[in-house]
Amino acid sequence: MDCLRLIMRPQPHTHMRRKKAVGGTYHAQGSGYAPKRGDIFVWNYTGNDFSASGHVGFVRYDSDGGTFDTVEGNSSNRVNTRTLNTASYTFVTPPWS
C-alpha cells in the first residue's frame, strides 16, 4: 500500500472533499463521486492513513445505481471480482495517459 500513500498524499490548500493527489485525484468516501473504470478503490482509508484492515482494488465497471464492479487480489485468497456499494469506499483516479 506504500504506492497508494504516495498517490493519495493530499496537496496543501485543497478542498477537503476532493483533494488533488500526487499523480491523481482523491475522491473522499461519501463525496458522491461515481467511480470510473480504472479508478482505484480503497476500503478503510481515514483520510490521513490506512487502518490495519485496509484493502485496495481496481474499478472494473463504471458505477451503476450506487454500485461498482471490482477486480482485486487477496479476496478470498485469490484474484476475484465483486460488486460493491459506492458510498462505502474512497476512490483515486490515477493520471492514466
Coordinates of N, CA and C in Angstrom, one line a residue:
M1 N 0.8 -1.2 0.0 CA 0.0 0.0 0.0 C 0.9 1.3 0.0
D2 N 2.2 1.1 0.1 CA 3.0 2.3 0.1 C 2.8 3.2 -1.2
C3 N 2.6 2.5 -2.4 CA 2.4 3.3 -3.6 C 1.1 4.1 -3.5
L4 N 0.1 3.6 -2.8 CA -1.2 4.4 -2.7 C -1.0 5.5 -1.7
R5 N -0.1 5.4 -0.7 CA 0.2 6.5 0.2 C 0.7 7.7 -0.6
L6 N 1.6 7.4 -1.6 CA 2.1 8.5 -2.4 C 1.1 9.1 -3.3
I7 N 0.2 8.2 -3.9 CA -0.8 8.7 -4.8 C -1.8 9.6 -4.1
M8 N -2.2 9.2 -2.9 CA -3.2 9.8 -2.2 C -2.7 10.9 -1.2
R9 N -1.5 11.2 -1.2 CA -1.0 12.3 -0.3 C -1.6 13.6 -0.8
P10 N -2.4 14.3 0.0 CA -3.1 15.5 -0.4 C -2.1 16.7 -0.6
Q11 N -2.3 17.5 -1.5 CA -1.6 18.7 -1.7 C -2.1 19.8 -0.8
P12 N -1.3 20.7 -0.4 CA -1.8 21.8 0.5 C -2.8 22.7 -0.2
H13 N -3.7 23.3 0.6 CA -4.7 24.3 0.1 C -5.6 23.7 -0.9
T14 N -6.1 22.5 -0.6 CA -7.1 21.9 -1.5 C -8.4 21.6 -0.7
H15 N -9.5 21.5 -1.4 CA -10.8 21.3 -0.8 C -10.8 20.0 -0.1
M16 N -11.4 19.9 1.1 CA -11.4 18.7 1.9 C -12.2 17.5 1.3
R17 N -13.2 17.8 0.5 CA -14.0 16.7 0.0 C -13.4 16.1 -1.3
R18 N -12.5 16.8 -2.0 CA -11.9 16.3 -3.3 C -10.5 16.9 -3.4
K19 N -9.6 16.1 -2.8 CA -8.2 16.6 -2.8 C -7.5 16.2 -4.1
K20 N -6.6 17.1 -4.5 CA -5.8 16.8 -5.6 C -4.6 15.9 -5.1
A21 N -4.5 14.7 -5.6 CA -3.5 13.8 -5.1 C -2.3 13.9 -6.0
V22 N -1.1 13.4 -5.5 CA 0.1 13.4 -6.2 C -0.1 12.4 -7.4
G23 N -0.2 12.8 -8.6 CA -0.3 12.0 -9.7 C -1.7 11.5 -9.9
G24 N -2.7 12.0 -9.3 CA -4.1 11.6 -9.5 C -5.1 12.5 -8.7
T25 N -6.3 12.1 -8.7 CA -7.3 12.8 -7.9 C -8.0 11.9 -6.9
Y26 N -8.1 12.4 -5.6 CA -8.6 11.7 -4.5 C -10.1 12.1 -4.4
H27 N -11.0 11.1 -4.2 CA -12.4 11.3 -4.0 C -12.8 10.7 -2.7
A28 N -13.1 11.5 -1.7 CA -13.4 11.0 -0.3 C -14.6 10.2 -0.3
Q29 N -14.6 9.2 0.7 CA -15.8 8.4 0.9 C -17.0 9.3 1.2
G30 N -18.1 9.0 0.6 CA -19.3 9.8 0.8 C -19.4 11.1 0.0
S31 N -18.4 11.3 -0.9 CA -18.4 12.6 -1.6 C -19.4 12.6 -2.8
G32 N -20.0 11.4 -3.1 CA -21.0 11.4 -4.2 C -20.3 11.1 -5.5
Y33 N -19.0 10.9 -5.5 CA -18.3 10.6 -6.8 C -18.7 9.3 -7.3
A34 N -18.9 9.2 -8.7 CA -19.3 8.0 -9.4 C -18.0 7.4 -10.0
P35 N -17.5 6.3 -9.5 CA -16.2 5.8 -9.9 C -16.3 5.4 -11.4
K36 N -15.1 5.5 -12.0 CA -14.9 5.1 -13.4 C -14.0 3.9 -13.6
R37 N -14.1 3.3 -14.7 CA -13.2 2.1 -15.0 C -11.7 2.6 -14.8
G38 N -10.9 1.8 -14.1 CA -9.5 2.1 -13.9 C -9.2 2.8 -12.6
D39 N -10.3 3.4 -12.0 CA -10.0 4.0 -10.7 C -9.6 3.0 -9.7
I40 N -8.9 3.4 -8.6 CA -8.5 2.6 -7.5 C -9.5 2.8 -6.4
F41 N -10.1 1.7 -5.8 CA -11.0 1.9 -4.7 C -10.2 1.5 -3.4
V42 N -10.5 2.2 -2.3 CA -9.8 2.0 -1.1 C -10.8 1.8 0.0
W43 N -10.7 0.8 0.8 CA -11.6 0.5 1.9 C -10.8 0.8 3.2
N44 N -11.4 1.4 4.2 CA -10.9 1.8 5.5 C -9.7 2.8 5.4
Y45 N -9.8 3.8 4.5 CA -8.9 4.9 4.5 C -9.5 6.0 5.2
T46 N -8.8 6.5 6.3 CA -9.4 7.5 7.1 C -9.2 9.0 6.6
G47 N -8.5 9.1 5.5 CA -8.3 10.5 5.0 C -6.8 10.9 5.3
N48 N -6.2 10.2 6.3 CA -4.8 10.5 6.7 C -4.0 9.3 6.6
D49 N -4.6 8.2 6.9 CA -3.8 6.9 6.9 C -4.7 5.7 6.7
F50 N -4.1 4.6 6.5 CA -4.8 3.3 6.3 C -5.0 2.7 7.6
S51 N -6.2 2.1 7.8 CA -6.4 1.3 9.0 C -5.6 -0.1 8.8
A52 N -5.5 -0.8 9.9 CA -4.8 -2.1 9.8 C -5.5 -3.1 8.9
S53 N -6.8 -2.9 8.6 CA -7.6 -3.8 7.8 C -7.9 -3.2 6.4
G54 N -7.2 -2.2 6.0 CA -7.4 -1.6 4.7 C -7.3 -2.5 3.5
H55 N -7.9 -2.2 2.4 CA -7.9 -3.0 1.2 C -8.0 -2.1 0.0
V56 N -7.4 -2.5 -1.1 CA -7.5 -1.7 -2.4 C -7.7 -2.7 -3.5
G57 N -8.3 -2.1 -4.6 CA -8.5 -2.9 -5.8 C -8.8 -1.9 -6.9
F58 N -9.2 -2.4 -8.1 CA -9.5 -1.6 -9.2 C -11.0 -1.6 -9.6
V59 N -11.5 -0.5 -10.1 CA -12.9 -0.5 -10.6 C -12.8 -1.1 -12.0
R60 N -13.7 -2.1 -12.1 CA -13.7 -2.9 -13.4 C -14.8 -2.3 -14.3
Y61 N -15.9 -1.9 -13.7 CA -17.0 -1.3 -14.5 C -17.5 -0.1 -13.8
D62 N -18.0 0.9 -14.6 CA -18.5 2.2 -14.0 C -19.6 1.9 -13.0
S63 N -19.8 2.9 -12.2 CA -20.9 2.9 -11.2 C -22.2 2.9 -11.9
D64 N -23.1 2.1 -11.3 CA -24.4 1.9 -11.9 C -25.4 1.9 -10.7
G65 N -26.1 2.9 -10.4 CA -27.1 2.9 -9.3 C -26.5 2.8 -8.0
G66 N -25.3 3.3 -7.7 CA -24.7 3.2 -6.4 C -23.8 2.0 -6.2
T67 N -23.5 1.2 -7.2 CA -22.6 0.1 -7.1 C -21.5 0.2 -8.1
F68 N -20.5 -0.6 -7.9 CA -19.4 -0.7 -8.9 C -18.9 -2.1 -8.9
D69 N -18.3 -2.6 -10.0 CA -17.7 -3.9 -10.1 C -16.2 -3.8 -10.0
T70 N -15.6 -4.8 -9.3 CA -14.2 -4.7 -9.0 C -13.4 -5.8 -9.6
V71 N -12.1 -5.6 -9.6 CA -11.1 -6.7 -9.8 C -10.1 -6.5 -8.7
E72 N -9.8 -7.5 -7.9 CA -8.9 -7.3 -6.8 C -8.2 -8.6 -6.4
G73 N -7.0 -8.4 -5.8 CA -6.3 -9.6 -5.3 C -6.6 -9.8 -3.9
N74 N -6.2 -10.9 -3.3 CA -6.4 -11.2 -1.9 C -7.8 -11.1 -1.5
S75 N -8.7 -11.5 -2.3 CA -10.1 -11.5 -2.0 C -10.5 -13.0 -1.9
S76 N -10.7 -13.5 -0.7 CA -10.9 -15.0 -0.5 C -9.6 -15.7 -1.0
N77 N -8.5 -15.1 -0.8 CA -7.2 -15.7 -1.1 C -7.0 -16.0 -2.6
R78 N -7.6 -15.1 -3.5 CA -7.4 -15.2 -4.9 C -7.7 -13.9 -5.6
V79 N -7.4 -13.8 -6.9 CA -7.9 -12.7 -7.6 C -9.4 -12.9 -7.9
N80 N -10.2 -11.9 -7.6 CA -11.6 -12.0 -7.6 C -12.3 -10.8 -8.1
T81 N -13.6 -10.9 -8.5 CA -14.4 -9.8 -8.8 C -15.6 -9.7 -7.9
R82 N -16.0 -8.5 -7.6 CA -17.2 -8.3 -6.7 C -18.0 -7.1 -7.1
T83 N -19.2 -7.0 -6.7 CA -20.0 -5.8 -6.8 C -20.1 -5.1 -5.4
L84 N -19.7 -3.9 -5.3 CA -19.7 -3.2 -4.0 C -20.5 -1.9 -4.0
N85 N -20.8 -1.4 -2.9 CA -21.6 -0.2 -2.7 C -20.7 1.0 -2.8
T86 N -20.9 1.9 -3.7 CA -20.1 3.1 -3.9 C -19.9 3.9 -2.6
A87 N -20.9 4.1 -1.8 CA -20.9 5.0 -0.7 C -19.9 4.5 0.4
S88 N -19.5 3.3 0.4 CA -18.6 2.7 1.4 C -17.1 2.8 1.1
Y89 N -16.8 3.5 0.0 CA -15.3 3.5 -0.4 C -14.8 4.8 -0.8
T90 N -13.5 5.0 -0.7 CA -12.8 6.1 -1.2 C -12.2 5.7 -2.5
F91 N -12.1 6.7 -3.4 CA -11.6 6.4 -4.8 C -10.4 7.3 -5.1
V92 N -9.5 6.8 -5.9 CA -8.4 7.6 -6.5 C -8.5 7.4 -8.0
T93 N -8.5 8.5 -8.7 CA -8.4 8.5 -10.2 C -6.9 8.7 -10.6
P94 N -6.2 7.7 -11.0 CA -4.8 7.8 -11.4 C -4.7 8.7 -12.7
P95 N -3.5 9.2 -12.9 CA -3.3 10.0 -14.2 C -3.0 9.1 -15.3
W96 N -3.9 8.2 -15.7 CA -3.6 7.3 -16.8 C -3.4 8.2 -18.1
S97 N -2.4 7.8 -18.9 CA -2.2 8.6 -20.1 C -2.2 7.7 -21.3

